[in-house]
Short mmCIF file of N, CA and C in Angstrom, two decimals:
data_model
loop_
_atom_site.label_atom_id
_atom_site.label_comp_id
_atom_site.label_asym_id
_atom_site.label_seq_id
_atom_site.Cartn_x
_atom_site.Cartn_y
_atom_site.Cartn_z
N MET A 166 -7.23 15.18 43.43
CA MET A 166 -8.01 13.92 43.26
C MET A 166 -8.09 13.10 44.49
N ARG A 167 -9.29 12.68 44.84
CA ARG A 167 -9.47 11.91 46.07
C ARG A 167 -9.56 10.40 45.60
N PHE A 168 -8.76 9.55 46.32
CA PHE A 168 -8.78 8.20 46.03
C PHE A 168 -9.94 7.49 46.75
N THR A 169 -10.51 6.42 46.19
CA THR A 169 -11.53 5.66 46.94
C THR A 169 -10.90 5.06 48.11
N MET A 170 -11.59 5.09 49.33
CA MET A 170 -11.17 4.57 50.52
C MET A 170 -12.14 3.34 50.92
N TYR A 171 -11.56 2.52 51.75
CA TYR A 171 -12.35 1.43 52.22
C TYR A 171 -12.57 1.58 53.82
N TYR A 172 -13.73 1.50 54.27
CA TYR A 172 -14.02 1.73 55.68
C TYR A 172 -14.59 0.39 56.33
N LEU A 173 -13.84 0.02 57.38
CA LEU A 173 -14.12 -1.22 58.06
C LEU A 173 -15.01 -0.76 59.30
N ILE A 174 -16.22 -1.23 59.27
CA ILE A 174 -17.18 -0.79 60.32
C ILE A 174 -17.42 -2.04 61.22
N GLU A 175 -17.27 -1.76 62.50
CA GLU A 175 -17.73 -2.74 63.57
C GLU A 175 -18.89 -2.08 64.30
N HIS A 176 -20.06 -2.64 64.13
CA HIS A 176 -21.27 -2.05 64.72
C HIS A 176 -21.94 -2.99 65.67
N ASN A 177 -22.21 -2.52 66.84
CA ASN A 177 -22.93 -3.22 67.85
C ASN A 177 -24.43 -3.00 67.60
N ARG A 178 -25.16 -3.97 67.22
CA ARG A 178 -26.55 -3.80 66.95
C ARG A 178 -27.41 -3.46 68.19
N THR A 179 -26.85 -3.86 69.39
CA THR A 179 -27.58 -3.66 70.71
C THR A 179 -27.40 -2.22 71.18
N THR A 180 -26.14 -1.77 71.27
CA THR A 180 -25.77 -0.51 71.88
C THR A 180 -25.65 0.56 70.76
N LYS A 181 -25.67 0.17 69.55
CA LYS A 181 -25.54 1.15 68.33
C LYS A 181 -24.05 1.74 68.32
N ALA A 182 -23.16 1.28 69.11
CA ALA A 182 -21.80 1.82 69.09
C ALA A 182 -21.13 1.36 67.87
N THR A 183 -20.34 2.21 67.18
CA THR A 183 -19.67 1.90 65.92
C THR A 183 -18.24 2.38 66.03
N GLN A 184 -17.43 1.42 65.60
CA GLN A 184 -15.97 1.64 65.34
C GLN A 184 -15.73 1.71 63.93
N CYS A 185 -14.93 2.64 63.40
CA CYS A 185 -14.70 2.88 62.01
C CYS A 185 -13.21 3.01 61.68
N ASP A 186 -12.64 2.17 60.91
CA ASP A 186 -11.24 2.28 60.51
C ASP A 186 -11.07 2.45 58.96
N GLU A 187 -10.18 3.23 58.51
CA GLU A 187 -10.07 3.60 57.13
C GLU A 187 -8.86 2.88 56.51
N TYR A 188 -9.05 2.44 55.38
CA TYR A 188 -8.04 1.65 54.66
C TYR A 188 -7.92 2.08 53.18
N SER A 189 -6.73 2.23 52.62
CA SER A 189 -6.66 2.54 51.28
C SER A 189 -6.52 1.33 50.33
N ASP A 190 -6.23 0.18 51.03
CA ASP A 190 -6.06 -1.04 50.35
C ASP A 190 -7.21 -2.05 50.66
N TYR A 191 -8.00 -2.48 49.67
CA TYR A 191 -9.09 -3.31 49.97
C TYR A 191 -8.68 -4.65 50.58
N SER A 192 -7.60 -5.24 50.11
CA SER A 192 -7.15 -6.54 50.58
C SER A 192 -6.76 -6.50 52.14
N ALA A 193 -6.20 -5.31 52.54
CA ALA A 193 -5.84 -5.19 53.92
C ALA A 193 -7.14 -5.10 54.82
N ALA A 194 -8.10 -4.34 54.25
CA ALA A 194 -9.34 -4.14 54.91
C ALA A 194 -10.08 -5.51 55.06
N GLN A 195 -10.09 -6.27 54.00
CA GLN A 195 -10.75 -7.57 53.95
C GLN A 195 -10.06 -8.50 54.98
N ALA A 196 -8.75 -8.55 55.03
CA ALA A 196 -8.05 -9.42 55.98
C ALA A 196 -8.38 -9.17 57.38
N VAL A 197 -8.46 -7.80 57.71
CA VAL A 197 -8.82 -7.42 59.10
C VAL A 197 -10.33 -7.82 59.43
N CYS A 198 -11.08 -7.56 58.37
CA CYS A 198 -12.52 -7.85 58.52
C CYS A 198 -12.77 -9.39 58.83
N LEU A 199 -12.04 -10.32 58.06
CA LEU A 199 -12.25 -11.63 58.29
C LEU A 199 -11.78 -12.07 59.63
N GLN A 200 -10.68 -11.49 60.19
CA GLN A 200 -10.14 -11.80 61.37
C GLN A 200 -11.15 -11.39 62.50
N LYS A 201 -11.72 -10.23 62.43
CA LYS A 201 -12.65 -9.65 63.31
C LYS A 201 -13.95 -10.52 63.39
N GLU A 202 -14.47 -10.87 62.13
CA GLU A 202 -15.66 -11.71 62.02
C GLU A 202 -15.43 -13.09 62.75
N LEU A 203 -14.30 -13.70 62.51
CA LEU A 203 -13.94 -14.99 63.18
C LEU A 203 -13.91 -14.79 64.71
N HIS A 204 -13.27 -13.74 65.15
CA HIS A 204 -13.17 -13.47 66.57
C HIS A 204 -14.53 -13.32 67.19
N TYR A 205 -15.46 -12.55 66.63
CA TYR A 205 -16.77 -12.33 67.15
C TYR A 205 -17.62 -13.68 67.06
N PHE A 206 -17.41 -14.36 66.02
CA PHE A 206 -18.13 -15.63 65.84
C PHE A 206 -17.70 -16.62 66.91
N LEU A 207 -16.39 -16.82 67.19
CA LEU A 207 -15.79 -17.78 68.04
C LEU A 207 -16.24 -17.35 69.55
N ASN A 208 -16.39 -16.10 69.79
CA ASN A 208 -16.79 -15.61 71.13
C ASN A 208 -18.23 -15.47 71.22
N ASN A 209 -19.01 -15.89 70.31
CA ASN A 209 -20.51 -15.80 70.36
C ASN A 209 -21.02 -14.35 70.57
N LYS A 210 -20.43 -13.43 69.89
CA LYS A 210 -20.86 -12.00 69.94
C LYS A 210 -21.70 -11.74 68.66
N ASN A 211 -22.90 -12.28 68.63
CA ASN A 211 -23.71 -12.17 67.36
C ASN A 211 -24.24 -10.80 67.20
N GLU A 212 -24.19 -9.92 68.26
CA GLU A 212 -24.67 -8.59 68.07
C GLU A 212 -23.78 -7.64 67.37
N ILE A 213 -22.51 -8.11 67.10
CA ILE A 213 -21.54 -7.37 66.40
C ILE A 213 -21.60 -7.61 64.88
N GLU A 214 -21.70 -6.51 64.15
CA GLU A 214 -21.75 -6.60 62.72
C GLU A 214 -20.42 -5.98 62.13
N VAL A 215 -19.70 -6.73 61.28
CA VAL A 215 -18.47 -6.29 60.73
C VAL A 215 -18.61 -6.19 59.17
N VAL A 216 -18.44 -5.01 58.67
CA VAL A 216 -18.60 -4.84 57.22
C VAL A 216 -17.50 -3.86 56.67
N ILE A 217 -17.38 -3.96 55.32
CA ILE A 217 -16.40 -3.02 54.64
C ILE A 217 -17.27 -2.27 53.62
N PHE A 218 -17.05 -0.95 53.59
CA PHE A 218 -17.79 -0.10 52.58
C PHE A 218 -16.76 0.64 51.79
N GLU A 219 -17.04 0.92 50.56
CA GLU A 219 -16.16 1.68 49.70
C GLU A 219 -16.88 3.12 49.60
N ALA A 220 -16.08 4.15 49.82
CA ALA A 220 -16.63 5.48 49.63
C ALA A 220 -15.39 6.45 49.40
N ASN A 221 -15.76 7.62 48.83
CA ASN A 221 -14.72 8.54 48.64
C ASN A 221 -14.30 9.34 49.89
N THR A 222 -15.28 9.56 50.79
CA THR A 222 -14.96 10.18 52.13
C THR A 222 -15.83 9.58 53.23
N ILE A 223 -15.49 9.81 54.45
CA ILE A 223 -16.21 9.35 55.63
C ILE A 223 -17.60 10.10 55.52
N ASP A 224 -17.61 11.31 55.13
CA ASP A 224 -18.89 12.10 55.10
C ASP A 224 -19.85 11.39 54.10
N ASP A 225 -19.29 10.92 52.98
CA ASP A 225 -20.17 10.23 52.03
C ASP A 225 -20.72 8.91 52.72
N LEU A 226 -19.91 8.22 53.39
CA LEU A 226 -20.33 7.01 54.03
C LEU A 226 -21.40 7.29 55.03
N LYS A 227 -21.16 8.30 55.86
CA LYS A 227 -22.14 8.67 56.85
C LYS A 227 -23.52 9.01 56.25
N ARG A 228 -23.45 9.59 55.07
CA ARG A 228 -24.74 9.99 54.38
C ARG A 228 -25.44 8.80 53.81
N THR A 229 -24.66 7.97 53.23
CA THR A 229 -25.33 6.65 52.61
C THR A 229 -25.59 5.54 53.54
N HIS A 230 -24.90 5.51 54.65
CA HIS A 230 -25.11 4.44 55.60
C HIS A 230 -25.30 5.06 57.03
N SER A 231 -26.19 5.87 57.20
CA SER A 231 -26.33 6.68 58.44
C SER A 231 -26.74 5.85 59.67
N ARG A 232 -27.22 4.68 59.49
CA ARG A 232 -27.64 3.86 60.57
C ARG A 232 -26.46 3.40 61.44
N TYR A 233 -25.24 3.41 60.83
CA TYR A 233 -24.09 3.08 61.60
C TYR A 233 -23.44 4.24 62.36
N PHE A 234 -24.03 5.42 62.16
CA PHE A 234 -23.48 6.64 62.77
C PHE A 234 -24.48 7.46 63.55
N VAL A 235 -25.27 6.78 64.47
CA VAL A 235 -26.28 7.52 65.17
C VAL A 235 -25.60 8.19 66.34
N ASN A 236 -26.24 9.39 66.67
CA ASN A 236 -25.66 10.14 67.73
C ASN A 236 -26.23 9.67 69.13
N ASP A 237 -25.77 10.20 70.19
CA ASP A 237 -26.24 9.81 71.55
C ASP A 237 -27.66 9.93 71.75
N ALA A 238 -28.33 11.01 71.18
CA ALA A 238 -29.79 11.26 71.44
C ALA A 238 -30.55 10.12 70.67
N GLN A 239 -30.07 9.75 69.40
CA GLN A 239 -30.68 8.75 68.73
C GLN A 239 -30.54 7.43 69.40
N LYS A 240 -29.44 7.13 69.97
CA LYS A 240 -29.26 5.94 70.80
C LYS A 240 -30.21 5.86 71.84
N ALA A 241 -30.40 6.88 72.60
CA ALA A 241 -31.32 6.96 73.75
C ALA A 241 -32.85 6.69 73.32
N ASN A 242 -33.15 7.31 72.18
CA ASN A 242 -34.52 7.12 71.63
C ASN A 242 -34.77 5.60 71.27
N THR A 243 -33.65 4.99 70.69
CA THR A 243 -33.85 3.59 70.26
C THR A 243 -33.98 2.75 71.49
N THR A 244 -33.20 3.01 72.55
CA THR A 244 -33.24 2.26 73.82
C THR A 244 -34.60 2.38 74.41
N ASP A 245 -35.10 3.61 74.51
CA ASP A 245 -36.48 3.90 75.10
C ASP A 245 -37.48 3.19 74.32
N ALA A 246 -37.46 3.19 73.00
CA ALA A 246 -38.43 2.53 72.08
C ALA A 246 -38.47 1.04 72.38
N LEU A 247 -37.26 0.51 72.41
CA LEU A 247 -37.07 -1.04 72.69
C LEU A 247 -37.64 -1.42 74.06
N SER A 248 -37.38 -0.58 74.98
CA SER A 248 -37.92 -0.77 76.34
C SER A 248 -39.41 -0.78 76.40
N ALA A 249 -40.01 0.22 75.72
CA ALA A 249 -41.47 0.33 75.63
C ALA A 249 -42.05 -0.86 74.96
N ILE A 250 -41.46 -1.33 73.84
CA ILE A 250 -41.97 -2.51 73.15
C ILE A 250 -41.85 -3.77 74.01
N GLY A 251 -40.77 -3.86 74.77
CA GLY A 251 -40.58 -4.96 75.66
C GLY A 251 -41.68 -4.95 76.76
N LEU A 252 -41.90 -3.82 77.37
CA LEU A 252 -42.95 -3.80 78.45
C LEU A 252 -44.36 -4.02 77.87
N LEU A 253 -44.60 -3.60 76.67
CA LEU A 253 -45.91 -3.88 76.06
C LEU A 253 -46.01 -5.34 75.81
N GLY A 254 -45.03 -6.00 75.26
CA GLY A 254 -45.02 -7.40 75.06
C GLY A 254 -45.22 -8.20 76.38
N LEU A 255 -44.59 -7.69 77.44
CA LEU A 255 -44.79 -8.44 78.72
C LEU A 255 -46.19 -8.24 79.25
N ALA A 256 -46.81 -7.06 79.12
CA ALA A 256 -48.17 -6.81 79.57
C ALA A 256 -49.10 -7.65 78.75
N ILE A 257 -48.97 -7.77 77.38
CA ILE A 257 -49.77 -8.67 76.62
C ILE A 257 -49.69 -10.20 77.03
N SER A 258 -48.47 -10.54 77.32
CA SER A 258 -48.19 -11.97 77.72
C SER A 258 -48.93 -12.22 79.10
N LEU A 259 -48.82 -11.37 79.98
CA LEU A 259 -49.43 -11.52 81.22
C LEU A 259 -50.99 -11.42 81.13
N LEU A 260 -51.52 -10.65 80.26
CA LEU A 260 -52.97 -10.65 80.12
C LEU A 260 -53.49 -11.95 79.43
N ASN A 261 -52.65 -12.52 78.55
CA ASN A 261 -53.02 -13.71 77.94
C ASN A 261 -53.07 -14.93 78.83
N LYS A 262 -52.21 -14.74 79.87
CA LYS A 262 -52.22 -15.89 80.86
C LYS A 262 -53.33 -15.92 81.80
N LYS A 263 -54.15 -14.93 81.91
CA LYS A 263 -55.36 -14.88 82.81
C LYS A 263 -56.48 -15.63 82.26
#
């Protein structure tokens, strides 16, 4: 029988990097989560998301919350897309100034 686990996720919305820690006790996971949220808040690190998820396995979590577990190729595609959007926005802005 598999017990429910709690997964503390630290996710950087900018770089898509994810740190994942496993806990068997929700209270312990919540205490660490609150400490990390406070740390990131006080250090003005708004790009970091800290959340706790309940799942039977890490594979279940990766299936249901895949956005936290992108691979390097997906990270590169996201960065390329954001760069293209930024360049397009710059071009539109420059054209509107003429």
